[in-house]
Coordinates of C-alpha atoms and ligand atoms in Angstrom, one line a residue:
M156 CA 16.3 -9.4 14.9
G157 CA 15.6 -6.3 12.9
Q158 CA 17.6 -2.9 13.3
L159 CA 17.2 0.7 12.7
L160 CA 18.9 1.4 9.3
Q161 CA 20.3 5.0 9.0
L162 CA 19.6 6.6 5.5
K163 CA 22.6 8.8 4.9
E164 CA 20.5 11.4 2.9
S165 CA 17.7 11.3 5.1
S166 CA 16.4 15.0 5.1
T167 CA 14.6 14.5 8.6
S168 CA 15.1 13.7 12.1
I169 CA 12.1 11.5 12.6
Q170 CA 13.2 8.0 13.0
A171 CA 11.5 4.9 13.7
P172 CA 12.4 2.9 16.9
P173 CA 14.6 -0.1 16.3
L174 CA 12.6 -3.2 15.5
C175 CA 13.6 -5.5 18.5
C176 CA 10.1 -7.1 18.7
C177 CA 6.8 -7.5 17.3
L178 CA 4.9 -4.3 16.3
V179 CA 1.7 -5.5 18.0
C180 CA 2.6 -7.5 21.0
E181 CA 6.4 -7.0 21.5
S182 CA 7.3 -10.6 21.6
D183 CA 10.6 -11.3 20.1
Q184 CA 9.4 -14.6 18.5
I185 CA 9.2 -13.3 14.8
Q186 CA 10.1 -15.9 12.2
E187 CA 11.4 -14.8 8.8
F188 CA 9.6 -16.5 6.1
L189 CA 10.4 -14.4 2.9
N190 CA 13.5 -12.6 2.0
L191 CA 13.3 -10.3 -1.1
G192 CA 16.8 -9.2 -0.9
N193 CA 18.2 -5.7 -0.7
T194 CA 16.0 -3.3 -2.4
P195 CA 15.9 0.6 -2.9
L196 CA 13.0 2.5 -1.5
A197 CA 10.0 1.9 -3.6
N198 CA 8.8 5.5 -4.1
R199 CA 12.2 7.1 -4.7
F200 CA 12.0 7.7 -8.3
L201 CA 15.1 9.5 -9.6
E202 CA 15.3 12.7 -11.7
P203 CA 17.6 12.3 -14.8
G204 CA 20.5 14.0 -13.2
R205 CA 20.7 11.8 -10.3
V206 CA 20.8 8.4 -12.1
G207 CA 24.2 6.9 -11.3
E208 CA 24.6 8.5 -7.9
P209 CA 24.7 6.0 -5.1
E210 CA 21.2 4.9 -3.9
P211 CA 20.5 3.7 -0.5
E212 CA 19.3 0.1 -0.3
F213 CA 17.7 -1.9 2.5
P214 CA 17.0 -5.5 3.2
L215 CA 13.4 -6.4 2.6
R216 CA 12.3 -9.3 4.7
A217 CA 8.9 -10.4 6.0
G218 CA 8.3 -12.3 9.2
F219 CA 5.5 -13.9 11.3
C220 CA 5.0 -13.5 15.1
E221 CA 4.5 -16.7 16.7
R222 CA 2.7 -15.2 19.6
C223 CA 0.1 -12.8 18.0
H224 CA 0.3 -13.9 14.6
H225 CA 1.0 -10.4 13.1
V226 CA 2.8 -10.4 9.7
Q227 CA 5.4 -7.6 9.5
L228 CA 8.6 -6.3 8.1
L229 CA 11.9 -7.5 9.9
D230 CA 13.8 -4.3 9.0
R231 CA 13.0 -0.7 9.5
V232 CA 13.7 2.4 7.4
P233 CA 13.1 5.8 9.1
P234 CA 9.7 6.9 7.9
G235 CA 10.9 10.5 7.2
A236 CA 13.1 9.0 4.5
M237 CA 10.0 7.5 2.6
F238 CA 7.2 10.0 3.3
D239 CA 8.6 13.6 3.2
H240 CA 8.1 13.6 -0.5
Y241 CA 5.5 11.3 -2.0
L242 CA 4.8 10.7 -5.6
Y243 CA 1.9 8.4 -5.4
V244 CA -1.3 10.4 -5.9
S245 CA -4.8 9.0 -5.2
S246 CA -6.4 10.9 -7.9
A247 CA -4.2 9.4 -10.7
S248 CA -6.3 6.3 -10.7
E249 CA -10.0 6.5 -11.8
T250 CA -10.8 3.3 -9.8
L251 CA -9.3 4.6 -6.7
T252 CA -11.1 8.0 -7.0
K253 CA -14.4 6.2 -7.5
H254 CA -13.7 3.9 -4.7
L255 CA -12.8 6.7 -2.2
H256 CA -15.8 8.9 -3.2
G257 CA -18.0 5.8 -2.6
L258 CA -16.4 5.3 0.9
A259 CA -17.2 8.9 1.7
S260 CA -21.0 8.4 0.7
T261 CA -21.3 5.2 2.6
V262 CA -19.9 6.8 5.8
A263 CA -21.8 10.0 5.4
K264 CA -25.0 7.9 5.0
R265 CA -24.3 5.4 7.7
R266 CA -23.1 7.9 10.3
K267 CA -25.8 10.6 9.3
L268 CA -23.1 13.2 9.1
R269 CA -24.2 16.8 9.7
S270 CA -22.4 20.1 8.7
R271 CA -20.9 20.6 12.1
D272 CA -19.4 17.1 12.1
L273 CA -15.5 16.9 11.5
V274 CA -13.9 14.2 9.3
V275 CA -10.2 13.8 9.7
D276 CA -8.3 11.8 7.0
I277 CA -4.9 10.2 8.2
G278 CA -2.5 9.9 5.2
S279 CA -4.9 12.1 3.2
N280 CA -2.6 12.3 0.1
D281 CA -4.0 14.8 -2.3
G282 CA -7.3 15.1 -0.7
T283 CA -9.2 12.9 -3.0
L284 CA -11.2 11.1 -0.1
L285 CA -12.1 14.3 1.7
S286 CA -13.3 15.9 -1.5
G287 CA -15.9 13.2 -1.4
F288 CA -16.6 14.1 2.0
A289 CA -16.9 17.7 1.1
R290 CA -19.7 17.1 -1.1
H291 CA -21.7 15.9 1.8
G292 CA -21.1 19.5 3.5
V293 CA -19.1 18.3 6.6
R294 CA -16.0 20.0 7.8
T295 CA -12.7 18.2 6.5
L296 CA -9.2 18.2 7.6
G297 CA -6.3 16.1 6.0
V298 CA -3.1 14.9 7.7
D299 CA -0.2 13.8 5.8
P300 CA 3.6 14.0 6.3
A301 CA 4.4 14.6 2.6
A302 CA 4.9 18.3 2.3
N303 CA 4.7 18.1 -1.6
L304 CA 1.1 16.8 -1.4
A305 CA -0.6 19.5 0.8
P306 CA -0.6 22.2 -2.0
L307 CA -2.4 19.8 -4.3
A308 CA -5.1 19.0 -1.7
Q309 CA -5.3 22.8 -0.8
A310 CA -5.8 23.5 -4.5
N311 CA -8.8 21.1 -4.2
G312 CA -10.1 23.1 -1.3
I313 CA -8.9 20.4 1.4
E314 CA -7.3 21.9 4.4
T315 CA -4.2 19.8 5.2
L316 CA -1.8 19.4 8.2
T317 CA 1.7 18.3 7.2
A318 CA 2.6 15.9 10.0
F319 CA 2.9 12.3 11.0
F320 CA -0.2 11.4 12.9
G321 CA 0.2 10.3 16.5
E322 CA -0.7 11.5 20.0
Q323 CA 0.7 15.1 19.5
A324 CA -1.1 15.7 16.2
G325 CA -4.3 14.0 17.6
G326 CA -4.3 16.3 20.7
R327 CA -3.5 19.4 18.6
I328 CA -6.4 18.8 16.2
R329 CA -8.7 18.1 19.1
R330 CA -7.8 21.5 20.6
E331 CA -8.2 23.4 17.4
Y332 CA -11.0 21.7 15.6
G333 CA -12.9 19.7 18.3
P334 CA -13.5 16.0 18.4
A335 CA -13.8 14.1 15.0
A336 CA -17.0 12.3 14.3
V337 CA -15.2 10.2 11.8
I338 CA -11.5 9.4 11.4
T339 CA -10.4 7.6 8.0
A340 CA -7.1 5.9 7.3
T341 CA -7.1 4.3 3.7
N342 CA -3.9 2.6 3.1
S343 CA -1.8 4.5 5.7
F344 CA -2.4 1.9 8.6
P345 CA 0.1 -0.5 7.2
H346 CA 2.7 2.3 7.2
I347 CA 2.6 2.9 10.9
P348 CA 5.7 1.7 13.0
D349 CA 4.7 3.1 16.2
L350 CA 1.1 1.9 16.6
G351 CA 1.0 2.8 20.2
D352 CA 1.5 6.5 19.5
Y353 CA -0.9 6.3 16.6
L354 CA -3.7 4.9 18.3
A355 CA -3.1 7.2 21.4
G356 CA -3.6 10.0 18.7
V357 CA -6.9 8.3 17.8
E358 CA -8.1 8.1 21.5
R359 CA -7.5 11.8 22.0
L360 CA -9.2 12.8 18.7
L361 CA -12.3 10.4 18.4
A362 CA -15.6 11.7 19.6
P363 CA -17.2 9.4 22.1
D364 CA -19.7 8.0 19.5
G365 CA -17.1 8.6 16.7
V366 CA -16.0 5.9 14.2
L367 CA -12.6 5.2 12.9
V368 CA -12.6 3.6 9.3
I369 CA -9.5 1.7 8.4
E370 CA -8.8 0.3 5.0
A371 CA -5.7 -1.8 4.4
H372 CA -4.6 -4.4 1.9
Y373 CA -5.9 -7.7 3.5
L374 CA -3.5 -10.4 4.4
M375 CA -6.0 -13.1 3.2
D376 CA -6.1 -11.5 -0.3
I377 CA -2.4 -11.2 -0.3
L378 CA -2.1 -14.9 0.4
E379 CA -4.8 -15.8 -2.1
Q380 CA -3.2 -13.7 -4.9
R381 CA 0.3 -14.4 -4.2
A382 CA 0.7 -10.6 -4.1
F383 CA 4.4 -10.6 -2.8
D384 CA 4.9 -7.2 -4.3
T385 CA 2.7 -5.7 -1.8
I386 CA 5.7 -6.1 0.4
Y387 CA 7.9 -3.0 0.4
H388 CA 9.6 -0.8 3.1
E389 CA 6.7 1.5 3.5
H390 CA 4.5 -1.4 4.5
V391 CA 5.7 -2.3 7.8
S392 CA 2.4 -4.4 8.6
Y393 CA 0.3 -6.9 6.7
W394 CA -3.0 -6.8 8.5
A395 CA -5.4 -9.7 9.4
L396 CA -8.3 -9.0 11.5
G397 CA -7.1 -11.1 14.5
P398 CA -4.0 -9.3 15.4
A399 CA -5.9 -6.0 14.5
R400 CA -8.5 -6.7 17.1
R401 CA -6.2 -7.6 19.9
L402 CA -4.3 -4.3 19.3
L403 CA -7.1 -2.0 19.3
Q404 CA -8.7 -3.7 22.4
R405 CA -5.6 -2.7 24.2
H406 CA -6.5 1.0 23.3
G407 CA -10.0 0.7 24.3
L408 CA -11.2 0.4 20.7
E409 CA -13.4 -2.3 19.1
V410 CA -13.7 -3.6 15.5
V411 CA -17.6 -3.4 15.2
D412 CA -18.0 -4.3 11.6
V413 CA -15.7 -5.5 8.7
E414 CA -16.0 -5.8 5.0
R415 CA -13.9 -7.3 2.4
L416 CA -13.5 -5.0 -0.8
P417 CA -12.3 -5.7 -4.1
V418 CA -10.2 -2.6 -4.7
H419 CA -6.5 -2.8 -5.2
H420 CA -6.1 -6.5 -4.9
G421 CA -8.3 -6.9 -2.1
Q422 CA -8.8 -4.8 1.0
L423 CA -10.1 -5.2 4.5
R424 CA -12.5 -2.4 5.7
M425 CA -12.8 -2.1 9.6
W426 CA -15.4 -0.1 11.3
I427 CA -14.0 0.8 14.8
Q428 CA -15.5 2.5 17.8
R429 CA -14.9 2.9 21.4
A430 CA -15.3 -0.3 23.5
G431 CA -18.9 -1.0 24.4
A432 CA -20.5 -0.3 20.9
P433 CA -22.4 -3.4 19.5
V434 CA -20.4 -5.5 17.6
K435 CA -21.8 -7.2 14.2
A436 CA -21.6 -10.9 13.4
S437 CA -19.4 -10.1 10.4
V438 CA -16.4 -9.7 12.8
E439 CA -16.6 -13.1 14.4
K440 CA -17.3 -14.9 11.2
L441 CA -14.2 -13.3 9.4
E442 CA -11.9 -14.0 12.2
S443 CA -13.0 -17.6 12.2
E444 CA -12.4 -17.7 8.5
E445 CA -8.9 -16.5 9.1
K446 CA -8.6 -19.5 11.4
G447 CA -9.9 -21.9 8.9
R448 CA -7.3 -20.7 6.4
R449 CA -4.5 -21.3 9.0
M450 CA -3.5 -17.6 8.9
D451 CA -2.2 -18.3 12.3
Q452 CA 0.4 -20.9 11.3
L453 CA 3.9 -20.2 10.0
E454 CA 3.6 -22.9 7.2
T455 CA 1.0 -20.9 5.6
Y456 CA 3.5 -18.1 5.1
Q457 CA 6.2 -20.5 4.1
R458 CA 4.0 -21.8 1.3
F459 CA 3.4 -18.3 0.2
A460 CA 7.1 -17.7 0.0
A461 CA 7.5 -20.9 -2.2
G462 CA 4.7 -19.4 -4.6
T463 CA 6.7 -16.1 -4.8
R464 CA 9.8 -17.9 -5.8
L465 CA 7.7 -19.7 -8.6
I466 CA 6.6 -16.4 -10.1
K467 CA 10.1 -15.2 -10.1
R468 CA 11.3 -18.2 -12.0
D469 CA 8.3 -18.2 -14.5
L470 CA 8.4 -14.6 -15.3
R471 CA 12.2 -14.3 -15.7
R472 CA 12.0 -17.3 -18.1
L473 CA 9.3 -15.7 -20.1
L474 CA 11.1 -12.3 -20.2
D475 CA 14.5 -13.9 -21.2
K476 CA 12.7 -15.9 -23.9
I477 CA 10.9 -12.9 -25.4
R478 CA 14.2 -10.9 -25.5
Y479 CA 16.0 -13.9 -26.9
E480 CA 13.5 -13.8 -29.9
D481 CA 14.4 -10.2 -30.4
K482 CA 11.0 -8.9 -29.3
T483 CA 10.5 -5.7 -27.2
I484 CA 9.0 -5.5 -23.9
A485 CA 7.7 -2.4 -22.0
A486 CA 5.9 -2.1 -18.7
Y487 CA 2.7 -0.3 -17.8
G488 CA 2.4 1.4 -14.5
A489 CA 5.1 2.4 -12.0
P490 CA 3.4 1.7 -8.8
A491 CA 5.6 1.2 -5.7
K492 CA 4.6 -2.5 -5.7
G493 CA 6.2 -2.7 -9.2
M494 CA 9.5 -1.7 -7.8
T495 CA 9.5 -4.8 -5.5
L496 CA 9.0 -7.0 -8.6
L497 CA 11.6 -5.2 -10.7
S498 CA 14.2 -5.4 -7.9
Y499 CA 13.3 -8.9 -6.7
L500 CA 13.6 -10.2 -10.4
E501 CA 16.6 -7.9 -11.0
L502 CA 15.0 -6.4 -14.1
G503 CA 16.4 -3.3 -15.8
P504 CA 16.4 -1.4 -19.1
E505 CA 18.3 -4.3 -20.7
T506 CA 14.9 -6.1 -20.5
I507 CA 12.4 -3.4 -20.2
D508 CA 12.7 -0.4 -22.5
F509 CA 10.4 1.9 -20.7
I510 CA 7.5 2.2 -18.3
A511 CA 4.4 4.1 -19.2
D512 CA 2.6 5.9 -16.3
R513 CA -0.1 8.3 -16.3
S514 CA 1.3 10.3 -13.3
P515 CA 2.8 13.6 -14.4
L516 CA 4.9 13.5 -11.1
K517 CA 6.7 10.1 -12.2
Q518 CA 7.0 10.9 -16.0
G519 CA 10.6 12.0 -17.0
R520 CA 12.1 10.1 -14.0
Y521 CA 13.7 6.8 -13.5
T522 CA 12.8 3.8 -11.4
P523 CA 14.9 3.4 -8.2
G524 CA 17.8 0.9 -8.5
S525 CA 16.7 -0.4 -11.9
H526 CA 16.9 2.9 -13.8
I527 CA 14.1 2.2 -16.3
P528 CA 12.7 5.5 -17.9
I529 CA 9.1 6.5 -17.1
V530 CA 7.3 8.0 -19.9
P531 CA 3.7 9.2 -20.7
P532 CA 1.4 6.4 -21.9
E533 CA 1.2 7.9 -25.3
R534 CA 4.7 6.2 -26.0
I535 CA 3.1 2.8 -26.1
L536 CA 1.2 3.4 -29.4
Q537 CA 4.1 5.3 -30.9
E538 CA 6.4 2.4 -30.2
Q539 CA 4.1 -0.4 -30.1
P540 CA 6.3 -2.9 -28.1
D541 CA 5.4 -6.5 -28.5
F542 CA 4.8 -7.2 -24.8
L543 CA 3.4 -4.9 -22.0
L544 CA 4.2 -6.1 -18.6
L545 CA 1.5 -4.9 -16.2
L546 CA 3.2 -3.8 -13.0
A547 CA 0.0 -2.4 -11.7
W548 CA -1.7 -5.7 -12.2
N549 CA -4.3 -5.0 -9.6
F550 CA -5.7 -2.5 -12.1
A551 CA -5.3 -4.8 -15.0
D552 CA -8.9 -4.4 -16.3
E553 CA -8.6 -0.7 -16.2
V554 CA -5.4 -0.6 -18.1
M555 CA -6.4 -3.1 -20.7
K556 CA -9.5 -1.0 -21.4
Q557 CA -7.4 2.0 -21.7
Q558 CA -4.8 0.3 -24.1
R559 CA -7.4 -1.4 -26.2
E560 CA -5.8 0.1 -29.3
Y561 CA -2.4 -1.3 -28.6
H562 CA -4.0 -4.9 -28.1
K563 CA -5.9 -4.4 -31.4
K564 CA -2.7 -3.7 -33.1
G565 CA -1.1 -7.0 -32.0
G566 CA 0.3 -6.0 -28.6
R567 CA 0.1 -8.4 -25.9
F568 CA -0.2 -8.1 -22.0
I569 CA 1.8 -9.9 -19.4
V570 CA 0.1 -10.3 -16.2
P571 CA 2.6 -11.4 -13.6
V572 CA 0.5 -12.2 -10.5
P573 CA -1.0 -14.5 -9.1
E574 CA 0.7 -16.5 -11.8
V575 CA 2.4 -15.5 -15.0
R576 CA 0.1 -15.2 -18.1
I577 CA -0.3 -13.5 -21.5
V578 CA -3.3 -11.8 -22.5
Ligands
LIG752 ZN1 3.2 -10.4 17.9

């Protein structure tokens, strides 16, 4: 089925195992339901001097396992090619920062954390979540494979280990720091190709009464919102509660509570402990809701794919019409998901003049494959394009509030998902 795709320019020797079978249950009965074509890596933003050089592209296809119902990618890119150098910074979004600090307070309160307790964040990025925990006076340690992010975290006073988390890293942290009262993984769990090694690391590191808190984009929300652009190479898994529970149980872990959260475009927060801890009613309730929505049926995903093709058709038509009328279009936000949309719709600088993004790490660079320049948000009021396509549509409210002046001067927003609309 899938295969290991070699990246010529890969600067690391870490490679994912070939995808012969399901990431969760190892069955080979995975059915493809959506093909987004060959796309470049979503976070591989180009420096000006590198535009025009050959760029690696990889097939982007999603599939559904008929045995355990896990939704996953069918093709694999070596993780080192994606995570060595990472341009997405948690603190760039106010909404996300607020959310992560809220999570830290909730966990600290619920677990009654004390100063000697250790909190380890996997995929700690620039340390935004851990800086929330640090306010509660606990010991913190970040783990992230992106070498460029550790200095940012350390500048915030967050000690960070540059590594992929797995059995080895989990064992090392346990030896050097002791067991973790809390392990958090916000938005890194969908990235993990070798779930067995990852959870072996959790088993090594987690204190007997410790808690693992995972937040991941939730498959039910992806389906409801037609968020096809959540699909890109970094996200090898699209989690529902059912397959996650079955996977965790094999590692002696149990989902003891679940919550649905409105951040991003909808997230699932799972509270996980070693087997034997009491399980709240929320868990059975949500799993039966998943069944009610037929998330264990291939047809559900085929319908989602049809909706995705509809967005492509409608948005393409709208943008072509605007350009035909000699009006201008820029975009707001250069999140990784936006690269899926640009690439699937084959949009480039002939349609979109520029993309405004607040992250200084992205400004001055070009989008992978489509080569649209990324500029600071000030350019929007300077140029006042007729339309602003919201690639970060999950933060639409935040962006529209920031860009009130643009709207007042006659500018219009295009929200692409779940259906194309002009605001
Ligand atoms: Zn499976």
